[in-house]
Protein backbone atom coordinates (compact mmCIF):
# COMPACT_ATOMS: atom_id res chain seq x y z
CA UNK A 1 0.00 0.00 0.00
CA UNK A 2 1.17 3.51 -0.66
CA UNK A 3 1.02 6.13 2.08
CA UNK A 4 -0.59 9.40 1.06
CA UNK A 5 -2.01 12.31 2.97
CA UNK A 6 -5.63 13.07 2.25
CA UNK A 7 -6.27 16.71 1.38
CA UNK A 8 -7.35 18.79 4.37
CA UNK A 9 -7.32 15.73 6.62
CA UNK A 10 -3.71 15.74 7.74
CA UNK A 11 -3.83 12.01 8.43
CA UNK A 12 -2.04 9.35 6.43
CA UNK A 13 -4.18 7.26 4.12
CA UNK A 14 -3.11 4.02 2.49
CA UNK A 15 -3.87 3.48 -1.18
CA UNK A 16 -4.89 -0.09 -1.90
CA UNK A 17 -3.04 -1.88 -4.68
CA UNK A 18 -4.03 -5.13 -6.40
CA UNK A 19 -1.64 -7.23 -4.36
CA UNK A 20 -3.10 -5.76 -1.16
CA UNK A 21 -6.60 -6.83 -2.18
CA UNK A 22 -5.45 -10.36 -2.94
CA UNK A 23 -3.87 -10.55 0.53
CA UNK A 24 -7.21 -9.85 2.23
CA UNK A 25 -9.68 -11.12 -0.37
CA UNK A 26 -11.03 -13.88 1.86
CA UNK A 27 -11.62 -11.53 4.77
CA UNK A 28 -13.26 -9.02 2.43
CA UNK A 29 -15.65 -11.61 1.00
CA UNK A 30 -16.41 -12.92 4.49
CA UNK A 31 -17.02 -9.40 5.82
CA UNK A 32 -14.10 -9.75 8.23
CA UNK A 33 -12.35 -6.46 7.42
CA UNK A 34 -12.69 -3.39 9.58
CA UNK A 35 -14.79 -0.59 8.08
CA UNK A 36 -11.82 1.60 7.11
CA UNK A 37 -10.05 -1.19 5.21
CA UNK A 38 -13.31 -2.33 3.65
CA UNK A 39 -13.97 1.20 2.35
CA UNK A 40 -10.47 1.41 0.90
CA UNK A 41 -10.85 -2.00 -0.75
CA UNK A 42 -14.21 -0.97 -2.20
CA UNK A 43 -12.67 2.23 -3.58
CA UNK A 44 -9.99 0.13 -5.27
CA UNK A 45 -12.59 -2.26 -6.65
CA UNK A 46 -14.57 0.66 -8.06
CA UNK A 47 -11.59 1.44 -10.29
CA UNK A 48 -9.99 -1.95 -11.01
CA UNK A 49 -11.77 -4.39 -13.36
CA UNK A 50 -9.11 -7.05 -12.79
CA UNK A 51 -9.74 -7.15 -9.05
CA UNK A 52 -13.50 -7.06 -9.58
CA UNK A 53 -13.08 -10.18 -11.69
CA UNK A 54 -11.01 -11.89 -8.95
CA UNK A 55 -13.64 -10.97 -6.40
CA UNK A 56 -16.40 -12.30 -8.65
CA UNK A 57 -14.62 -15.62 -9.09
CA UNK A 58 -14.14 -15.93 -5.33
CA UNK A 59 -17.83 -15.21 -4.74
CA UNK A 60 -18.86 -17.73 -7.40
CA UNK A 61 -16.68 -20.41 -5.82
CA UNK A 62 -18.19 -19.71 -2.41
CA UNK A 63 -21.71 -19.83 -3.83
CA UNK A 64 -20.97 -23.15 -5.51
CA UNK A 65 -19.58 -24.54 -2.26
CA UNK A 66 -22.67 -23.36 -0.35
CA UNK A 67 -24.93 -25.13 -2.82
CA UNK A 68 -22.87 -28.32 -2.98
CA UNK A 69 -21.97 -28.61 0.68
CA UNK A 70 -25.08 -29.08 2.76
CA UNK A 71 -23.34 -28.82 6.09
CA UNK A 72 -21.04 -25.92 7.00
CA UNK A 73 -17.61 -26.71 8.37
CA UNK A 74 -17.13 -25.90 12.03
CA UNK A 75 -15.87 -22.36 12.69
CA UNK A 76 -12.64 -23.65 14.22
CA UNK A 77 -11.88 -25.76 11.14
CA UNK A 78 -12.59 -22.85 8.78
CA UNK A 79 -10.31 -20.64 10.86
CA UNK A 80 -7.46 -23.19 10.73
CA UNK A 81 -7.87 -23.63 6.98
CA UNK A 82 -7.88 -19.87 6.38
CA UNK A 83 -4.76 -19.45 8.51
CA UNK A 84 -2.94 -22.18 6.62
CA UNK A 85 -3.97 -20.74 3.25
CA UNK A 86 -2.53 -17.37 4.29
CA UNK A 87 0.73 -18.99 5.42
CA UNK A 88 1.08 -20.94 2.18
CA UNK A 89 0.21 -17.90 0.07
CA UNK A 90 2.66 -15.61 1.87
CA UNK A 91 5.53 -18.12 1.82
CA UNK A 92 4.95 -18.77 -1.89
CA UNK A 93 5.22 -15.02 -2.62
CA UNK A 94 8.65 -14.88 -0.99
GROMACS .gro file of C-alpha atoms in nm:
model
   94
    1UNK     CA    1   0.000   0.000   0.000
    2UNK     CA    2   0.117   0.351  -0.066
    3UNK     CA    3   0.102   0.613   0.208
    4UNK     CA    4  -0.059   0.940   0.106
    5UNK     CA    5  -0.201   1.231   0.297
    6UNK     CA    6  -0.563   1.307   0.225
    7UNK     CA    7  -0.627   1.671   0.138
    8UNK     CA    8  -0.735   1.879   0.437
    9UNK     CA    9  -0.732   1.573   0.662
   10UNK     CA   10  -0.371   1.574   0.774
   11UNK     CA   11  -0.383   1.201   0.843
   12UNK     CA   12  -0.204   0.935   0.643
   13UNK     CA   13  -0.418   0.726   0.412
   14UNK     CA   14  -0.311   0.402   0.249
   15UNK     CA   15  -0.387   0.348  -0.118
   16UNK     CA   16  -0.489  -0.009  -0.190
   17UNK     CA   17  -0.304  -0.188  -0.468
   18UNK     CA   18  -0.403  -0.513  -0.640
   19UNK     CA   19  -0.164  -0.723  -0.436
   20UNK     CA   20  -0.310  -0.576  -0.116
   21UNK     CA   21  -0.660  -0.683  -0.218
   22UNK     CA   22  -0.545  -1.036  -0.294
   23UNK     CA   23  -0.387  -1.055   0.053
   24UNK     CA   24  -0.721  -0.985   0.223
   25UNK     CA   25  -0.968  -1.112  -0.037
   26UNK     CA   26  -1.103  -1.388   0.186
   27UNK     CA   27  -1.162  -1.153   0.477
   28UNK     CA   28  -1.326  -0.902   0.243
   29UNK     CA   29  -1.565  -1.161   0.100
   30UNK     CA   30  -1.641  -1.292   0.449
   31UNK     CA   31  -1.702  -0.940   0.582
   32UNK     CA   32  -1.410  -0.975   0.823
   33UNK     CA   33  -1.235  -0.646   0.742
   34UNK     CA   34  -1.269  -0.339   0.958
   35UNK     CA   35  -1.479  -0.059   0.808
   36UNK     CA   36  -1.182   0.160   0.711
   37UNK     CA   37  -1.005  -0.119   0.521
   38UNK     CA   38  -1.331  -0.233   0.365
   39UNK     CA   39  -1.397   0.120   0.235
   40UNK     CA   40  -1.047   0.141   0.090
   41UNK     CA   41  -1.085  -0.200  -0.075
   42UNK     CA   42  -1.421  -0.097  -0.220
   43UNK     CA   43  -1.267   0.223  -0.358
   44UNK     CA   44  -0.999   0.013  -0.527
   45UNK     CA   45  -1.259  -0.226  -0.665
   46UNK     CA   46  -1.457   0.066  -0.806
   47UNK     CA   47  -1.159   0.144  -1.029
   48UNK     CA   48  -0.999  -0.195  -1.101
   49UNK     CA   49  -1.177  -0.439  -1.336
   50UNK     CA   50  -0.911  -0.705  -1.279
   51UNK     CA   51  -0.974  -0.715  -0.905
   52UNK     CA   52  -1.350  -0.706  -0.958
   53UNK     CA   53  -1.308  -1.018  -1.169
   54UNK     CA   54  -1.101  -1.189  -0.895
   55UNK     CA   55  -1.364  -1.097  -0.640
   56UNK     CA   56  -1.640  -1.230  -0.865
   57UNK     CA   57  -1.462  -1.562  -0.909
   58UNK     CA   58  -1.414  -1.593  -0.533
   59UNK     CA   59  -1.783  -1.521  -0.474
   60UNK     CA   60  -1.886  -1.773  -0.740
   61UNK     CA   61  -1.668  -2.041  -0.582
   62UNK     CA   62  -1.819  -1.971  -0.241
   63UNK     CA   63  -2.171  -1.983  -0.383
   64UNK     CA   64  -2.097  -2.315  -0.551
   65UNK     CA   65  -1.958  -2.454  -0.226
   66UNK     CA   66  -2.267  -2.336  -0.035
   67UNK     CA   67  -2.493  -2.513  -0.282
   68UNK     CA   68  -2.287  -2.832  -0.298
   69UNK     CA   69  -2.197  -2.861   0.068
   70UNK     CA   70  -2.508  -2.908   0.276
   71UNK     CA   71  -2.334  -2.882   0.609
   72UNK     CA   72  -2.104  -2.592   0.700
   73UNK     CA   73  -1.761  -2.671   0.837
   74UNK     CA   74  -1.713  -2.590   1.203
   75UNK     CA   75  -1.587  -2.236   1.269
   76UNK     CA   76  -1.264  -2.365   1.422
   77UNK     CA   77  -1.188  -2.576   1.114
   78UNK     CA   78  -1.259  -2.285   0.878
   79UNK     CA   79  -1.031  -2.064   1.086
   80UNK     CA   80  -0.746  -2.319   1.073
   81UNK     CA   81  -0.787  -2.363   0.698
   82UNK     CA   82  -0.788  -1.987   0.638
   83UNK     CA   83  -0.476  -1.945   0.851
   84UNK     CA   84  -0.294  -2.218   0.662
   85UNK     CA   85  -0.397  -2.074   0.325
   86UNK     CA   86  -0.253  -1.737   0.429
   87UNK     CA   87   0.073  -1.899   0.542
   88UNK     CA   88   0.108  -2.094   0.218
   89UNK     CA   89   0.021  -1.790   0.007
   90UNK     CA   90   0.266  -1.561   0.187
   91UNK     CA   91   0.553  -1.812   0.182
   92UNK     CA   92   0.495  -1.877  -0.189
   93UNK     CA   93   0.522  -1.502  -0.262
   94UNK     CA   94   0.865  -1.488  -0.099
   0.00000   0.00000   0.00000
